[in-house]
GROMACS .gro file of C-alpha atoms in nm:
model
  133
    1ASN     CA    1   0.111  -2.001  -1.275
    2ASN     CA    2   0.338  -1.872  -1.035
    3THR     CA    3   0.442  -1.588  -1.247
    4THR     CA    4   0.086  -1.457  -1.318
    5ILE     CA    5   0.013  -1.472  -0.950
    6THR     CA    6   0.338  -1.316  -0.867
    7ALA     CA    7   0.235  -1.045  -1.113
    8GLN     CA    8  -0.097  -0.993  -0.969
    9ILE     CA    9   0.027  -0.958  -0.610
   10LEU     CA   10   0.296  -0.674  -0.702
   11SER     CA   11   0.040  -0.499  -0.924
   12THR     CA   12  -0.048  -0.152  -0.847
   13THR     CA   13  -0.411   0.008  -0.869
   14PRO     CA   14  -0.423   0.345  -1.080
   15THR     CA   15  -0.455   0.509  -0.771
   16GLY     CA   16  -0.125   0.380  -0.648
   17LEU     CA   17  -0.266   0.101  -0.399
   18THR     CA   18  -0.011  -0.190  -0.362
   19ALA     CA   19  -0.039  -0.494  -0.142
   20LEU     CA   20   0.218  -0.329   0.065
   21HIS     CA   21  -0.022  -0.057   0.173
   22VAL     CA   22  -0.283  -0.299   0.214
   23ALA     CA   23  -0.061  -0.545   0.464
   24LEU     CA   24   0.044  -0.206   0.643
   25TYR     CA   25  -0.315  -0.094   0.694
   26ARG     CA   26  -0.432  -0.399   0.812
   27ASN     CA   27  -0.158  -0.466   1.052
   28ALA     CA   28  -0.145  -0.826   0.939
   29PHE     CA   29  -0.016  -1.088   1.202
   30GLU     CA   30   0.295  -1.194   0.992
   31LEU     CA   31   0.376  -0.826   0.889
   32PRO     CA   32   0.756  -0.847   0.893
   33GLU     CA   33   0.769  -1.152   0.683
   34ILE     CA   34   0.479  -1.024   0.450
   35ILE     CA   35   0.708  -0.690   0.404
   36ASP     CA   36   1.027  -0.908   0.334
   37ALA     CA   37   0.840  -1.133   0.073
   38LEU     CA   38   0.682  -0.798  -0.101
   39LEU     CA   39   0.996  -0.631  -0.094
   40LYS     CA   40   1.211  -0.903  -0.193
   41PHE     CA   41   1.007  -0.966  -0.544
   42ASP     CA   42   0.966  -0.546  -0.586
   43PRO     CA   43   1.139  -0.323  -0.363
   44SER     CA   44   1.007  -0.008  -0.550
   45GLN     CA   45   0.704  -0.074  -0.366
   46ILE     CA   46   0.811   0.103  -0.088
   47ALA     CA   47   0.831   0.419  -0.298
   48VAL     CA   48   0.486   0.391  -0.468
   49ALA     CA   49   0.249   0.667  -0.319
   50HIS     CA   50  -0.113   0.581  -0.279
   51GLY     CA   51  -0.326   0.860  -0.396
   52GLY     CA   52   0.019   1.063  -0.489
   53THR     CA   53   0.117   1.140  -0.138
   54SER     CA   54   0.088   0.839   0.099
   55TYR     CA   55   0.383   0.589   0.095
   56PRO     CA   56   0.391   0.258   0.276
   57LEU     CA   57   0.551   0.441   0.562
   58HIS     CA   58   0.305   0.691   0.586
   59VAL     CA   59   0.017   0.420   0.608
   60MET     CA   60   0.184   0.213   0.874
   61CYS     CA   61   0.248   0.552   1.079
   62GLY     CA   62  -0.097   0.677   1.015
   63SER     CA   63  -0.342   0.382   1.047
   64ASN     CA   64  -0.205   0.164   1.328
   65LYS     CA   65  -0.235   0.250   1.714
   66THR     CA   66   0.030  -0.012   1.779
   67ILE     CA   67   0.333  -0.055   1.540
   68ASN     CA   68   0.500  -0.384   1.477
   69HIS     CA   69   0.878  -0.265   1.547
   70LYS     CA   70   1.042  -0.532   1.330
   71ALA     CA   71   0.833  -0.427   1.036
   72PHE     CA   72   0.883  -0.053   1.088
   73LEU     CA   73   1.249  -0.111   1.078
   74ARG     CA   74   1.229  -0.323   0.743
   75LEU     CA   75   1.053  -0.016   0.601
   76LEU     CA   76   1.313   0.214   0.740
   77LEU     CA   77   1.619   0.008   0.656
   78GLN     CA   78   1.505  -0.132   0.310
   79PRO     CA   79   1.620   0.134   0.084
   80GLN     CA   80   1.948   0.140   0.244
   81ASN     CA   81   2.008  -0.241   0.198
   82ASN     CA   82   1.928  -0.253  -0.149
   83ASN     CA   83   2.188  -0.074  -0.343
   84ALA     CA   84   2.043  -0.188  -0.676
   85PHE     CA   85   1.725   0.038  -0.581
   86ASP     CA   86   1.769   0.413  -0.616
   87ILE     CA   87   1.514   0.646  -0.432
   88ASN     CA   88   1.542   0.972  -0.239
   89TYR     CA   89   1.409   0.820   0.099
   90ASP     CA   90   1.416   1.161   0.269
   91ASP     CA   91   1.122   1.244   0.023
   92ILE     CA   92   0.928   0.950   0.169
   93ILE     CA   93   1.001   1.054   0.515
   94THR     CA   94   0.917   1.448   0.475
   95ASN     CA   95   0.667   1.405   0.180
   96GLU     CA   96   0.323   1.541   0.320
   97ASP     CA   97  -0.025   1.337   0.225
   98GLU     CA   98  -0.334   1.483   0.156
   99ASN     CA   99  -0.393   1.623   0.506
  100GLY     CA  100  -0.070   1.792   0.542
  101ASP     CA  101   0.111   1.529   0.746
  102ASN     CA  102   0.444   1.346   0.708
  103ALA     CA  103   0.530   1.014   0.830
  104LEU     CA  104   0.677   1.154   1.155
  105SER     CA  105   0.380   1.355   1.245
  106LEU     CA  106   0.184   1.082   1.157
  107LEU     CA  107   0.368   0.843   1.425
  108TRP     CA  108   0.311   1.105   1.656
  109LYS     CA  109  -0.035   1.168   1.618
  110ASN     CA  110  -0.153   0.766   1.583
  111VAL     CA  111   0.084   0.586   1.797
  112MET     CA  112   0.321   0.784   2.041
  113ARG     CA  113   0.046   1.004   2.148
  114PHE     CA  114  -0.193   0.697   2.183
  115ARG     CA  115   0.070   0.501   2.391
  116TRP     CA  116   0.127   0.823   2.622
  117ALA     CA  117  -0.267   0.834   2.685
  118VAL     CA  118  -0.269   0.473   2.770
  119GLU     CA  119   0.020   0.536   2.986
  120VAL     CA  120  -0.172   0.812   3.164
  121GLU     CA  121  -0.492   0.591   3.210
  122GLN     CA  122  -0.271   0.329   3.379
  123GLY     CA  123  -0.104   0.565   3.571
  124LYS     CA  124   0.219   0.526   3.422
  125ALA     CA  125   0.285   0.884   3.295
  126ILE     CA  126   0.187   1.216   3.440
  127PRO     CA  127  -0.063   1.421   3.215
  128SER     CA  128   0.098   1.751   3.115
  129SER     CA  129  -0.195   1.958   3.304
  130ALA     CA  130  -0.078   1.787   3.600
  131SER     CA  131   0.278   1.860   3.586
  132ALA     CA  132   0.202   2.209   3.485
  133SER     CA  133   0.041   2.292   3.809
   0.00000   0.00000   0.00000
């Protein structure tokens, strides 16, 4: 029945892994819609830390070279749009994962730096070593 299926989809593993973590890690094609659907049923998934340190925002920023901007905004805006759900979102953004990275440092290491390198390769950006000379 639908209730059982929904409960299984929204379940959390003993280590804190949720369907939201998996969808973000896999960078699913319909990611914004998947995020909307998952958080509609259980907005608390945004505050579940896999392994005690990696929130869904960490997964998105740490595992994707290309971030779906709509999905990223949904993760950032979800807690503010849901008054019934009370979390300290600053903790999610600033909390360090097992490697000492927070969501912002992961965003730089895995997305922005990658994009910059591609732009250098395509001649759209100047490498820092060339601009220093």
